[in-house]
Structures are given as structure tokens and as C-alpha cells.
Coordinates of C-alpha atoms and ligand atoms in Angstrom, one line a residue:
M1235 CA 50.8 -221.5 -139.5
K1236 CA 47.7 -219.5 -138.5
P1237 CA 44.4 -221.5 -138.3
T1238 CA 42.1 -220.9 -141.3
I1239 CA 38.4 -220.0 -141.3
F1240 CA 35.9 -220.1 -144.2
I1241 CA 32.9 -217.8 -144.0
T1242 CA 30.1 -219.0 -146.3
R1243 CA 28.6 -215.6 -147.1
K1244 CA 29.9 -212.1 -147.4
L1245 CA 29.5 -210.5 -144.0
P1246 CA 30.3 -206.9 -142.9
D1247 CA 34.0 -206.2 -142.8
E1248 CA 34.0 -204.7 -139.3
L1249 CA 32.4 -207.8 -137.8
V1250 CA 34.9 -210.1 -139.5
A1251 CA 37.9 -207.9 -138.6
P1252 CA 38.6 -209.4 -135.2
L1253 CA 39.0 -212.8 -136.8
K1254 CA 41.3 -211.4 -139.4
E1255 CA 43.7 -210.1 -136.7
K1256 CA 44.3 -213.6 -135.5
F1257 CA 43.5 -216.0 -138.2
T1258 CA 43.6 -216.6 -142.0
V1259 CA 40.1 -215.8 -143.2
R1260 CA 38.5 -216.7 -146.5
M1261 CA 35.0 -215.4 -147.3
W1262 CA 32.5 -216.2 -150.1
D1263 CA 32.2 -213.0 -152.0
S1264 CA 28.5 -212.6 -152.3
E1265 CA 25.8 -211.6 -149.8
E1266 CA 22.9 -212.7 -152.0
V1267 CA 24.1 -215.8 -153.7
A1268 CA 24.9 -218.8 -151.6
V1269 CA 28.3 -220.6 -151.7
T1270 CA 28.4 -223.5 -154.2
K1271 CA 28.5 -227.0 -152.9
A1272 CA 31.8 -227.6 -154.7
V1273 CA 33.5 -224.6 -153.0
L1274 CA 32.0 -225.5 -149.6
R1275 CA 33.3 -229.1 -150.0
E1276 CA 36.8 -227.9 -150.9
E1277 CA 36.9 -225.4 -148.0
I1278 CA 35.7 -228.0 -145.5
A1279 CA 38.6 -230.2 -146.5
Q1280 CA 41.1 -227.5 -145.6
V1281 CA 39.9 -225.2 -142.9
D1282 CA 40.0 -225.2 -139.1
A1283 CA 36.7 -223.3 -138.7
L1284 CA 33.6 -222.8 -140.7
W1285 CA 31.1 -220.0 -140.2
T1286 CA 27.8 -221.1 -141.8
M1287 CA 24.4 -219.6 -142.6
L1288 CA 21.1 -221.5 -142.0
S1289 CA 20.8 -221.9 -145.7
D1290 CA 24.0 -224.1 -145.9
T1291 CA 23.4 -227.8 -145.8
I1292 CA 26.2 -229.4 -143.9
D1293 CA 25.3 -233.0 -144.0
R1294 CA 27.3 -236.2 -143.3
D1295 CA 28.5 -236.4 -146.9
M1296 CA 29.7 -232.8 -146.8
L1297 CA 31.6 -233.4 -143.5
E1298 CA 33.3 -236.5 -144.9
S1299 CA 36.2 -234.5 -146.3
A1300 CA 36.8 -232.5 -143.1
A1301 CA 40.4 -233.1 -142.0
N1302 CA 41.2 -230.2 -139.6
L1303 CA 37.8 -228.8 -139.0
K1304 CA 37.3 -228.1 -135.3
V1305 CA 34.2 -225.8 -135.2
I1306 CA 31.1 -224.9 -137.2
S1307 CA 29.4 -221.8 -136.0
N1308 CA 26.0 -221.2 -137.4
L1309 CA 24.5 -217.8 -137.8
A1310 CA 21.1 -218.9 -136.4
V1311 CA 19.5 -220.3 -133.3
G1312 CA 18.2 -223.2 -135.4
F1313 CA 20.8 -225.8 -136.5
N1314 CA 18.8 -228.4 -138.5
N1315 CA 20.9 -227.5 -141.5
I1316 CA 23.9 -229.3 -139.9
D1317 CA 24.2 -233.0 -139.1
I1318 CA 25.3 -232.5 -135.5
E1319 CA 25.7 -236.2 -134.9
A1320 CA 28.1 -236.6 -137.9
A1321 CA 30.0 -233.5 -136.6
K1322 CA 30.2 -235.0 -133.2
E1323 CA 31.6 -238.2 -134.5
K1324 CA 34.4 -236.2 -136.2
G1325 CA 35.0 -234.2 -133.0
I1326 CA 33.7 -231.0 -134.6
I1327 CA 32.0 -228.6 -132.2
V1328 CA 28.8 -226.9 -133.5
T1329 CA 27.6 -223.6 -132.0
N1330 CA 24.6 -221.4 -132.6
T1331 CA 23.3 -218.0 -131.6
P1332 CA 20.4 -218.2 -129.1
D1333 CA 19.0 -215.5 -126.8
V1334 CA 20.1 -212.4 -128.7
L1335 CA 17.5 -213.0 -131.3
T1336 CA 14.6 -214.0 -129.0
E1337 CA 12.8 -210.6 -128.8
T1338 CA 13.5 -209.7 -132.5
T1339 CA 12.0 -213.0 -133.7
A1340 CA 9.0 -212.6 -131.4
D1341 CA 8.5 -209.1 -132.8
L1342 CA 8.4 -210.7 -136.3
A1343 CA 6.0 -213.5 -135.2
F1344 CA 3.6 -211.0 -133.6
G1345 CA 3.9 -208.6 -136.5
L1346 CA 3.2 -211.3 -139.0
L1347 CA 0.2 -212.3 -136.9
L1348 CA -1.1 -208.7 -137.0
A1349 CA -0.4 -208.4 -140.8
T1350 CA -2.0 -211.7 -141.6
A1351 CA -5.2 -211.5 -139.5
R1352 CA -5.8 -207.9 -140.5
R1353 CA -4.8 -208.4 -144.2
F1354 CA -2.2 -205.7 -144.4
N1355 CA -0.7 -207.3 -147.6
S1356 CA -3.8 -207.5 -149.7
A1357 CA -5.0 -204.1 -148.6
E1358 CA -1.6 -202.5 -149.5
K1359 CA -1.5 -204.3 -152.8
D1360 CA -5.0 -203.1 -153.7
L1361 CA -4.1 -199.5 -152.8
R1362 CA -0.9 -199.6 -154.9
Q1363 CA -2.9 -201.0 -157.8
G1364 CA -5.4 -198.2 -157.7
G1365 CA -8.2 -200.3 -156.2
W1366 CA -9.0 -197.7 -153.4
L1367 CA -12.0 -196.0 -155.1
S1368 CA -13.9 -195.2 -151.9
W1369 CA -14.0 -196.2 -148.2
T1370 CA -15.9 -199.5 -148.1
P1371 CA -17.8 -200.7 -145.0
M1372 CA -16.7 -204.3 -145.2
G1373 CA -13.5 -203.9 -147.3
F1374 CA -10.5 -205.7 -146.1
T1375 CA -12.1 -206.8 -142.9
G1376 CA -10.0 -209.3 -141.1
M1377 CA -9.9 -211.0 -137.7
D1378 CA -9.3 -209.3 -134.4
I1379 CA -6.2 -210.0 -132.4
H1380 CA -7.1 -208.3 -129.1
G1381 CA -9.1 -210.3 -126.7
T1382 CA -8.9 -213.5 -128.8
T1383 CA -7.3 -216.9 -128.0
L1384 CA -3.7 -217.5 -129.0
G1385 CA -2.3 -221.0 -129.3
I1386 CA 1.5 -221.2 -129.1
I1387 CA 3.1 -224.4 -130.3
G1388 CA 6.5 -224.6 -128.8
M1389 CA 7.0 -222.8 -125.5
G1390 CA 10.7 -222.0 -125.6
R1391 CA 12.4 -218.6 -125.2
I1392 CA 10.7 -217.2 -128.3
G1393 CA 7.3 -218.7 -127.3
E1394 CA 7.6 -216.9 -123.9
A1395 CA 8.5 -213.6 -125.7
V1396 CA 5.4 -214.0 -127.9
A1397 CA 3.3 -214.6 -124.8
R1398 CA 4.6 -211.3 -123.3
R1399 CA 3.4 -209.5 -126.4
A1400 CA 0.1 -211.3 -126.4
K1401 CA -0.6 -210.2 -122.8
G1402 CA -0.5 -206.6 -124.0
F1403 CA -3.3 -207.5 -126.4
N1404 CA -5.4 -209.0 -123.7
M1405 CA -5.2 -212.4 -125.3
H1406 CA -6.2 -215.7 -123.7
M1407 CA -3.2 -218.0 -124.1
L1408 CA -2.9 -221.7 -124.7
Y1409 CA 0.3 -223.6 -125.4
H1410 CA 1.5 -227.0 -126.4
N1411 CA 5.1 -228.2 -125.8
R1412 CA 7.0 -231.5 -125.5
N1413 CA 6.9 -231.0 -121.7
R1414 CA 4.8 -228.8 -119.5
K1415 CA 6.4 -225.6 -118.1
L1416 CA 4.8 -224.9 -114.8
E1417 CA 6.8 -221.8 -114.1
T1418 CA 5.9 -220.3 -117.5
E1419 CA 2.3 -221.1 -117.0
E1420 CA 2.2 -219.1 -113.8
K1421 CA 4.4 -216.3 -115.0
Y1422 CA 2.6 -215.6 -118.3
D1423 CA -0.8 -217.0 -117.5
V1424 CA -0.7 -219.6 -120.2
E1425 CA -2.7 -222.8 -120.2
Y1426 CA -1.2 -226.2 -121.3
V1427 CA -3.4 -228.2 -123.6
E1428 CA -3.0 -231.1 -126.0
L1429 CA -2.2 -230.2 -129.6
D1430 CA -5.6 -231.1 -130.9
D1431 CA -7.3 -229.0 -128.3
L1432 CA -5.1 -226.0 -129.0
L1433 CA -5.9 -226.3 -132.7
K1434 CA -9.7 -226.5 -132.0
Q1435 CA -9.8 -223.6 -129.5
A1436 CA -7.3 -221.0 -130.8
D1437 CA -8.2 -218.1 -132.9
H1438 CA -4.6 -217.7 -133.9
V1439 CA -1.9 -220.4 -133.9
V1440 CA 1.8 -219.6 -133.8
I1441 CA 4.3 -222.4 -134.6
L1442 CA 7.7 -222.0 -132.8
V1443 CA 9.0 -225.6 -132.5
P1444 CA 12.4 -226.5 -134.0
F1445 CA 12.5 -228.7 -137.0
T1446 CA 13.2 -232.3 -135.9
E1447 CA 12.1 -235.8 -137.0
E1448 CA 9.3 -235.4 -134.4
T1449 CA 8.0 -232.1 -135.6
K1450 CA 8.3 -232.8 -139.4
E1451 CA 4.9 -232.2 -140.9
M1452 CA 3.3 -232.1 -137.4
I1453 CA 0.7 -229.8 -138.9
G1454 CA -0.9 -231.7 -141.8
E1455 CA -4.4 -232.1 -143.3
R1456 CA -5.9 -233.6 -140.1
E1457 CA -4.5 -230.9 -137.8
L1458 CA -5.5 -228.1 -140.2
S1459 CA -9.1 -229.5 -140.3
L1460 CA -9.3 -229.1 -136.5
M1461 CA -8.7 -225.3 -136.8
K1462 CA -11.5 -222.7 -136.8
K1463 CA -12.6 -221.4 -140.2
T1464 CA -11.8 -218.0 -138.9
A1465 CA -8.3 -218.9 -137.6
T1466 CA -4.9 -217.8 -138.7
L1467 CA -1.7 -219.9 -138.8
I1468 CA 1.7 -218.3 -138.3
S1469 CA 4.8 -220.3 -139.1
V1470 CA 8.1 -218.7 -138.1
S1471 CA 10.5 -221.5 -137.0
R1472 CA 11.3 -223.8 -139.9
G1473 CA 9.7 -224.9 -143.1
G1474 CA 8.6 -228.6 -143.2
I1475 CA 6.7 -228.4 -139.9
V1476 CA 3.6 -227.4 -141.8
D1477 CA 2.6 -229.7 -144.8
E1478 CA 2.5 -227.0 -147.5
V1479 CA 0.2 -229.1 -149.8
A1480 CA -2.4 -229.5 -147.0
L1481 CA -2.0 -225.8 -146.1
Y1482 CA -2.6 -224.8 -149.7
D1483 CA -5.9 -226.8 -149.7
A1484 CA -7.0 -225.4 -146.3
L1485 CA -6.4 -221.8 -147.5
K1486 CA -7.8 -222.3 -151.0
N1487 CA -11.0 -224.0 -149.6
E1488 CA -11.1 -221.4 -146.8
T1489 CA -11.3 -224.0 -144.0
I1490 CA -8.9 -221.6 -142.2
F1491 CA -8.8 -217.8 -142.7
A1492 CA -5.2 -217.0 -143.5
A1493 CA -1.6 -218.0 -142.9
G1494 CA 1.5 -215.9 -142.3
L1495 CA 4.7 -217.6 -143.3
D1496 CA 8.3 -216.6 -142.6
V1497 CA 9.7 -220.1 -143.4
F1498 CA 9.1 -222.6 -146.2
E1499 CA 9.9 -226.2 -147.1
T1500 CA 12.2 -225.0 -149.9
E1501 CA 14.0 -221.6 -149.4
P1502 CA 13.9 -219.4 -151.3
I1503 CA 10.3 -220.5 -152.1
P1504 CA 10.0 -220.9 -155.9
L1505 CA 8.0 -218.0 -157.4
R1506 CA 5.6 -220.4 -159.1
H1507 CA 4.8 -222.1 -155.8
P1508 CA 1.0 -222.6 -155.5
L1509 CA 1.0 -220.9 -152.0
L1510 CA 2.1 -217.6 -153.6
T1511 CA -1.0 -217.6 -155.8
L1512 CA -3.3 -217.3 -152.8
P1513 CA -4.6 -213.9 -151.5
N1514 CA -4.9 -215.2 -147.9
I1515 CA -1.1 -215.7 -147.5
T1516 CA 1.3 -213.2 -146.0
A1517 CA 4.8 -214.4 -147.0
V1518 CA 8.2 -213.0 -145.9
P1519 CA 11.6 -214.4 -146.7
H1520 CA 12.9 -215.9 -143.4
I1521 CA 13.5 -212.6 -141.7
G1522 CA 12.7 -213.6 -138.1
S1523 CA 15.9 -212.3 -136.6
A1524 CA 16.5 -209.6 -139.2
S1525 CA 17.1 -206.4 -137.3
V1526 CA 20.4 -204.6 -137.7
E1527 CA 21.2 -204.8 -134.0
T1528 CA 20.3 -208.5 -133.6
R1529 CA 22.1 -209.7 -136.7
R1530 CA 25.2 -207.9 -135.6
A1531 CA 24.9 -209.4 -132.1
M1532 CA 24.5 -212.9 -133.6
M1533 CA 27.6 -212.4 -135.7
K1534 CA 29.6 -211.3 -132.7
M1535 CA 28.6 -214.6 -131.0
N1536 CA 29.9 -216.5 -134.0
V1537 CA 33.2 -214.6 -133.9
E1538 CA 33.5 -215.3 -130.2
A1539 CA 32.7 -219.0 -130.5
I1540 CA 35.2 -219.5 -133.4
T1541 CA 37.9 -217.6 -131.5
D1542 CA 37.3 -219.6 -128.4
V1543 CA 37.6 -223.0 -130.1
L1544 CA 40.7 -222.0 -132.2
E1545 CA 42.4 -220.7 -129.1
G1546 CA 41.6 -223.8 -127.1
R1547 CA 38.7 -222.6 -124.9
E1548 CA 35.2 -224.1 -124.5
P1549 CA 32.8 -222.0 -126.6
K1550 CA 29.4 -220.9 -125.2
D1551 CA 26.3 -222.2 -126.9
Q1552 CA 27.6 -225.5 -128.1
V1553 CA 24.8 -227.6 -129.5
N1554 CA 26.5 -231.0 -129.7
S1555 CA 28.2 -232.0 -126.6
L1556 CA 31.5 -233.7 -127.5
A1557 CA 32.1 -235.0 -124.0
S1558 CA 30.9 -238.5 -124.8
A1559 CA 32.7 -238.5 -128.2
R1560 CA 36.1 -237.5 -126.7
Ligands
LIG1745 C1 17.1 -218.8 -136.6 O1 18.1 -218.1 -136.2 O2 17.1 -220.0 -136.5 C2 15.9 -218.0 -137.2 O3 15.2 -218.8 -138.0 C3 16.4 -216.7 -137.8 O4 15.3 -216.0 -138.3

């Protein structure tokens, strides 16, 4: 009997083909609509491998039924959608897709910064609605990026890639991270500061920390109140790190200038969400790694990891070490 794999979203045939040559593959049949919980639960009870999306919640309860499951490979670098401790207890390897998405996600972060501070969205919307009656001296004036101070919260691989881009814009760079990174400081000319100091001094703040118990709502009312009235906030790692109620108030009361969001507490963000009523928000639907080349590279990593585990090899990019559980 060949091992069985369940893929939780419809993925390009040519990327799934190498798995089909060796294993029995079942795949959810929609690209847009997520797999139902009931089907996911049923599949988890049967399969040897699960290929998941960041939108699938694989919690302890969901893993309860796993009988033969050996590997969960997540199409993302983040893996907060999976209870990796519960997986570890059941001897299930979890893998992710780091590195290949670093530059693409940094492109999005920096692009979102440009779009937000320079108000691309409201300017375009106005143009499309026929609002462009004449060139206006102060129309759609935003905030400069070049020569300003950038605060990077979370100096991992993507943080460094954002710093490389910021250097080209002649920005002064501050960062805050769980631990100081002396080599990075020297290499990219970034200065370590405490979080409050970063928020007070930066003209633009980019959030790149992963979602954990520690980072949950780390940017709330108090933190937002420390930011400059002219500052922009860019959030591209995970929803829930910024308190959305506090953010709404800060934007509505114009105690900060604008926010660019790629991630939200609830995804998809409900269309009636108060944040979407504000003009000083630039919102995109979690597209950090969404370039054709990068998404294909990520999928190839998932294929490799699943194949490795099902053929008895250690996969690369394992996020829960099973050594202590075995
Ligand atoms: C990830 O891979 O975790 C990113 O959020 C994708 O955009």
C-alpha cells in the first residue's frame, strides 16, 4: 500500500505531479474556498502526510484523530496555525518554507510602506472615481520615505532584507528584537533600541515578528500612543500582533498617519470591519510571498519535505524537533 497524502487546497498539477508518481494523493478541489473542518478531520484520521496552507487551523483537537500521520508540511514560513507541541507529542514532523520567500516578502513590506506613506490607494481610488479635476498643490501629499527613520520590529531574515532595501532609500535604521544581533548591526548599519524608543523615534514602523504568546497584541493602545503623529505602521507577519481596535482608534483620531496591513486578526478580514472604512489604511490580502516564482519554490520545498519523510529521510526545515519525543 502506497502512503497517502492529503493536500488542503487545489495546487498546480505540475507541482503535485512528483508526489503522484510515488504516493496516493488526494487534494481539496478548490483554490479559493478552504477545506471544511469535517473533511480535514476525516483526512487527518487516514493519511500519512498532510500538506497545509497557513489558513488551516491544525490544533490539538484536530490532531486527536491522527493515526498514521507522519508529517505536516505548511506552505508558509509561519506555522502558528499548527499546534507544533501537540504534533510533536504524536510524533508528527512539521515543516515550513523559509528562505525562498525572504526577498519576495521584503519586497511586499517595502512596497506596502511606499504605498501607505505616499497614499497610492486613496489617490488611485479618487482618480478612478473621477475626482481628478486639476492638479492640486497639496492633494494626496503623504510622508517621505527617503532619508527618514525606519523602525524594524523583528530582525530575522525578512527584517534584514527590508534593511537592505531601506539602505537604498538612505534611511536611518532602528531595530528591536528578542536578542541583539551584533553582526547585523554592523553589516546593515542598524541600531538596536528598546521597543518604546523605536516607536517614539521612527517615522515608519515595520512589524516582522512571528505570532507567539509573547508577541500577541504587542502593539496596543499604549504602544500606538508613543508613535509620531506623522508615522506609518506596516504589519506583514501575522494578524493579532497589532490590537486592531486600538489601531482603528489611532487611525481614526489621526494620532498616527496611516497603516499598511497585509495580515489581520481574522482572515479574510470581514468586509464590514471598521478598519476598512478608514481612508488612511492600505489593505492587501496576505500576499507577502505571492510571486509566481516564490510560491512555486515554496511548493517544491513542501514536496521535498513530504517525500523525505515518507521515504524515511530527515526533512529540511523541520520546526518541531522530535529528538526529545522519540
Ligand atoms: C508566510 O509564509 O508565513 C507568509 O505570511 C506568507 O506571506
